[in-house]
Amino acid sequence: MMRTQLEVLSLASLLLGALPLQVDSANATSTPSLALALAQLKVPPDWIAATPIAWDTNKPWKDARLEIRRLLALDDASVRQGVKLTWLYAQKGDIGDGHELPMYLFMSGNYAWAAQEYPKHLKKVVGTGATHAYLCYASCLAHFGEDAQALHVLDEAMNDLPVKPWRIANTASIHNHSGDLYAKTGDLAKAREHYAEAIRLYPTSDQPYGRHLLPRYAAKVKTKLDLLTLQSLATTRLRDGAYTGRALGYSDKKDLEVTVTIRAGKISDVKVKHEEKIDLNATKIIPQRIVEKQSLQVDGVTGATVTSQAIVEGAFRALRQAGLQ
């Protein structure tokens, strides 16, 4: 269990707040149907057979998983190779405790496939405090608009917490995710309640690793709490110029930097300087959404929402310098 709990913490940056901050009403009707996606899902998909791989699958899983992580950070063709390798190792039963099959499906954007695999995995590991898997599964469900079911999964996660010293941080992460879901559904009172509890809990964790990041996790949630009450940028007088804000993203080696350019009082450009790896193009998509909507209340990219929210957080700090109240 120690390895699994360490991965929960090391991957917290992937899933910390892994649900959209707020639903985009302009795209509300385009939410994909989970039932339809599962009905159309073929496992394995046809592209698996057509995807070439250069990896020797006789090598052990401990080596293969590193190669898969590398591939998932590259282009679409490489991502498919990574998914195929994961599937091949799963089929021969050499994939550790199995949590990485649904996790890599989720990280690669294969949300319906991940949504099918997560319940199977959670059934096998129930009672072990597999918080990360619960959070990923809830994110898959939220991606398809299954918000009530996602909240139920988060309740299950709260009833299946890991042992000390990982219990506090995982409890905080569940509250953080719950806040995101309630914000998405418009229940701002509930969102504030869960965000406040996450902010309170993160700095109190007695975990042996990563304590230096806990105040920053709390600060990220505080930004989301502030954004709940943020008035429209359309009514805010922003000063022209270029302003840079920083935020903790997936990589804890260097902050993500967001430079927002204001022209004629409007956001004309958002640029991101980063060392993120697996971002599912969030570093391009989120800036485009901010400019198009002239708003920080934009949908995150499922599976890369830590990066998505770091961009929003950095932009928020930049806009504060430009006069945002």
CSV table of C-alpha atoms in Angstrom, one decimal, residues 7-140:
chain,number,residue,atom,x,y,z
A,7,GLU,CA,1.5,7.8,-6.0
A,8,VAL,CA,-1.7,9.4,-4.7
A,9,LEU,CA,0.5,12.3,-3.5
A,10,SER,CA,2.8,12.4,-6.5
A,11,LEU,CA,-0.2,12.4,-8.8
A,12,ALA,CA,-2.2,14.9,-6.7
A,13,SER,CA,-1.0,17.5,-9.2
A,14,LEU,CA,-2.8,15.7,-11.9
A,15,LEU,CA,-6.1,15.3,-10.1
A,16,LEU,CA,-6.1,18.2,-7.6
A,17,GLY,CA,-9.4,19.7,-8.6
A,18,ALA,CA,-9.8,17.4,-11.6
A,19,LEU,CA,-13.3,18.6,-12.5
A,20,PRO,CA,-14.2,21.7,-14.5
A,21,LEU,CA,-14.2,24.8,-12.3
A,22,GLN,CA,-17.5,26.0,-13.7
A,23,VAL,CA,-19.7,24.7,-16.5
A,24,ASP,CA,-19.5,26.7,-19.7
A,25,SER,CA,-23.1,27.5,-20.4
A,26,ALA,CA,-22.3,28.2,-24.1
A,27,ASN,CA,-21.3,24.5,-24.5
A,28,ALA,CA,-23.7,23.0,-22.0
A,29,THR,CA,-25.7,21.2,-24.7
A,30,SER,CA,-22.5,19.6,-26.1
A,31,THR,CA,-21.8,17.5,-23.0
A,32,PRO,CA,-21.2,14.0,-24.3
A,33,SER,CA,-23.5,11.1,-23.3
A,34,LEU,CA,-21.9,8.5,-21.1
A,35,ALA,CA,-24.5,5.9,-22.1
A,36,LEU,CA,-24.0,6.6,-25.8
A,37,ALA,CA,-20.2,6.6,-25.4
A,38,LEU,CA,-20.2,3.2,-23.6
A,39,ALA,CA,-22.6,1.7,-26.1
A,40,GLN,CA,-20.3,2.7,-28.9
A,41,LEU,CA,-17.1,1.7,-27.1
A,42,LYS,CA,-15.2,-1.2,-28.6
A,43,VAL,CA,-12.5,-2.8,-26.4
A,44,PRO,CA,-9.9,-2.8,-27.6
A,45,PRO,CA,-10.6,-0.1,-30.2
A,46,ASP,CA,-9.7,-0.8,-33.8
A,47,TRP,CA,-6.8,1.6,-33.7
A,48,ILE,CA,-5.0,-0.6,-31.2
A,49,ALA,CA,-4.2,-3.2,-33.9
A,50,ALA,CA,-3.2,-0.5,-36.4
A,51,THR,CA,-0.8,1.2,-33.9
A,52,PRO,CA,2.8,0.1,-34.3
A,53,ILE,CA,5.0,-0.2,-31.2
A,54,ALA,CA,8.8,-0.3,-30.9
A,55,TRP,CA,8.9,-1.5,-27.3
A,56,ASP,CA,9.8,-5.1,-26.3
A,57,THR,CA,6.8,-6.3,-24.3
A,58,ASN,CA,9.0,-9.0,-22.7
A,59,LYS,CA,10.5,-6.3,-20.5
A,60,PRO,CA,9.0,-6.0,-17.0
A,61,TRP,CA,6.1,-3.7,-16.2
A,62,LYS,CA,8.4,-1.5,-14.0
A,63,ASP,CA,10.3,-0.5,-17.1
A,64,ALA,CA,7.3,-0.4,-19.4
A,65,ARG,CA,5.4,2.1,-17.2
A,66,LEU,CA,8.2,4.6,-17.5
A,67,GLU,CA,8.1,4.3,-21.3
A,68,ILE,CA,4.3,4.7,-21.2
A,69,ARG,CA,4.6,7.9,-19.1
A,70,ARG,CA,7.1,9.2,-21.7
A,71,LEU,CA,4.8,8.4,-24.6
A,72,LEU,CA,1.7,10.0,-23.0
A,73,ALA,CA,3.6,13.3,-22.9
A,74,LEU,CA,4.2,13.4,-26.7
A,75,ASP,CA,2.0,13.6,-29.8
A,76,ASP,CA,-1.2,11.8,-30.6
A,77,ALA,CA,0.5,8.9,-32.3
A,78,SER,CA,2.8,8.4,-29.3
A,79,VAL,CA,-0.1,8.6,-26.9
A,80,ARG,CA,-1.8,5.7,-28.8
A,81,GLN,CA,1.4,3.7,-28.5
A,82,GLY,CA,1.3,4.3,-24.7
A,83,VAL,CA,-2.3,3.2,-24.4
A,84,LYS,CA,-1.6,0.1,-26.5
A,85,LEU,CA,1.4,-0.9,-24.4
A,86,THR,CA,-0.8,-0.5,-21.2
A,87,TRP,CA,-3.4,-2.7,-22.8
A,88,LEU,CA,-0.9,-5.4,-23.8
A,89,TYR,CA,0.6,-5.5,-20.3
A,90,ALA,CA,-2.9,-5.7,-18.8
A,91,GLN,CA,-3.8,-8.6,-21.0
A,92,LYS,CA,-0.8,-10.6,-19.9
A,93,GLY,CA,-1.5,-9.8,-16.2
A,94,ASP,CA,1.8,-7.9,-15.7
A,95,ILE,CA,0.6,-4.5,-14.6
A,96,GLY,CA,1.1,-4.3,-10.9
A,97,ASP,CA,-2.1,-3.9,-8.9
A,98,GLY,CA,-3.9,-2.8,-12.1
A,99,HIS,CA,-4.7,0.8,-11.2
A,100,GLU,CA,-2.6,2.1,-14.1
A,101,LEU,CA,-4.8,0.7,-16.8
A,102,PRO,CA,-7.8,3.0,-16.1
A,103,MET,CA,-5.4,5.8,-15.0
A,104,TYR,CA,-3.5,5.9,-18.2
A,105,LEU,CA,-6.8,5.6,-20.2
A,106,PHE,CA,-8.0,8.7,-18.2
A,107,MET,CA,-4.7,10.6,-18.7
A,108,SER,CA,-4.8,9.9,-22.5
A,109,GLY,CA,-8.4,11.2,-22.9
A,110,ASN,CA,-10.0,7.8,-23.4
A,111,TYR,CA,-12.7,8.8,-20.9
A,112,ALA,CA,-15.4,6.3,-21.8
A,113,TRP,CA,-13.0,3.4,-21.7
A,114,ALA,CA,-11.6,4.7,-18.4
A,115,ALA,CA,-15.2,5.0,-17.0
A,116,GLN,CA,-15.7,1.4,-17.9
A,117,GLU,CA,-12.5,0.2,-16.2
A,118,TYR,CA,-12.6,2.2,-13.0
A,119,PRO,CA,-15.5,0.4,-11.4
A,120,LYS,CA,-13.8,-2.9,-12.0
A,121,HIS,CA,-10.6,-1.7,-10.4
A,122,LEU,CA,-12.4,-0.1,-7.5
A,123,LYS,CA,-14.3,-3.3,-6.8
A,124,LYS,CA,-11.0,-5.1,-6.4
A,125,VAL,CA,-9.3,-2.5,-4.1
A,126,VAL,CA,-12.3,-1.4,-2.0
A,127,GLY,CA,-11.2,-1.0,1.6
A,128,THR,CA,-7.6,0.0,0.7
A,129,GLY,CA,-8.1,3.8,0.5
A,130,ALA,CA,-7.6,4.1,-3.2
A,131,THR,CA,-8.5,7.8,-3.2
A,132,HIS,CA,-6.8,8.6,-6.5
A,133,ALA,CA,-8.9,6.0,-8.4
A,134,TYR,CA,-12.1,7.4,-6.9
A,135,LEU,CA,-11.2,10.9,-7.9
A,136,CYS,CA,-10.3,9.9,-11.5
A,137,TYR,CA,-13.6,7.9,-11.8
A,138,ALA,CA,-15.6,10.9,-10.5
A,139,SER,CA,-13.8,13.1,-13.0
A,140,CYS,CA,-14.7,10.7,-15.9
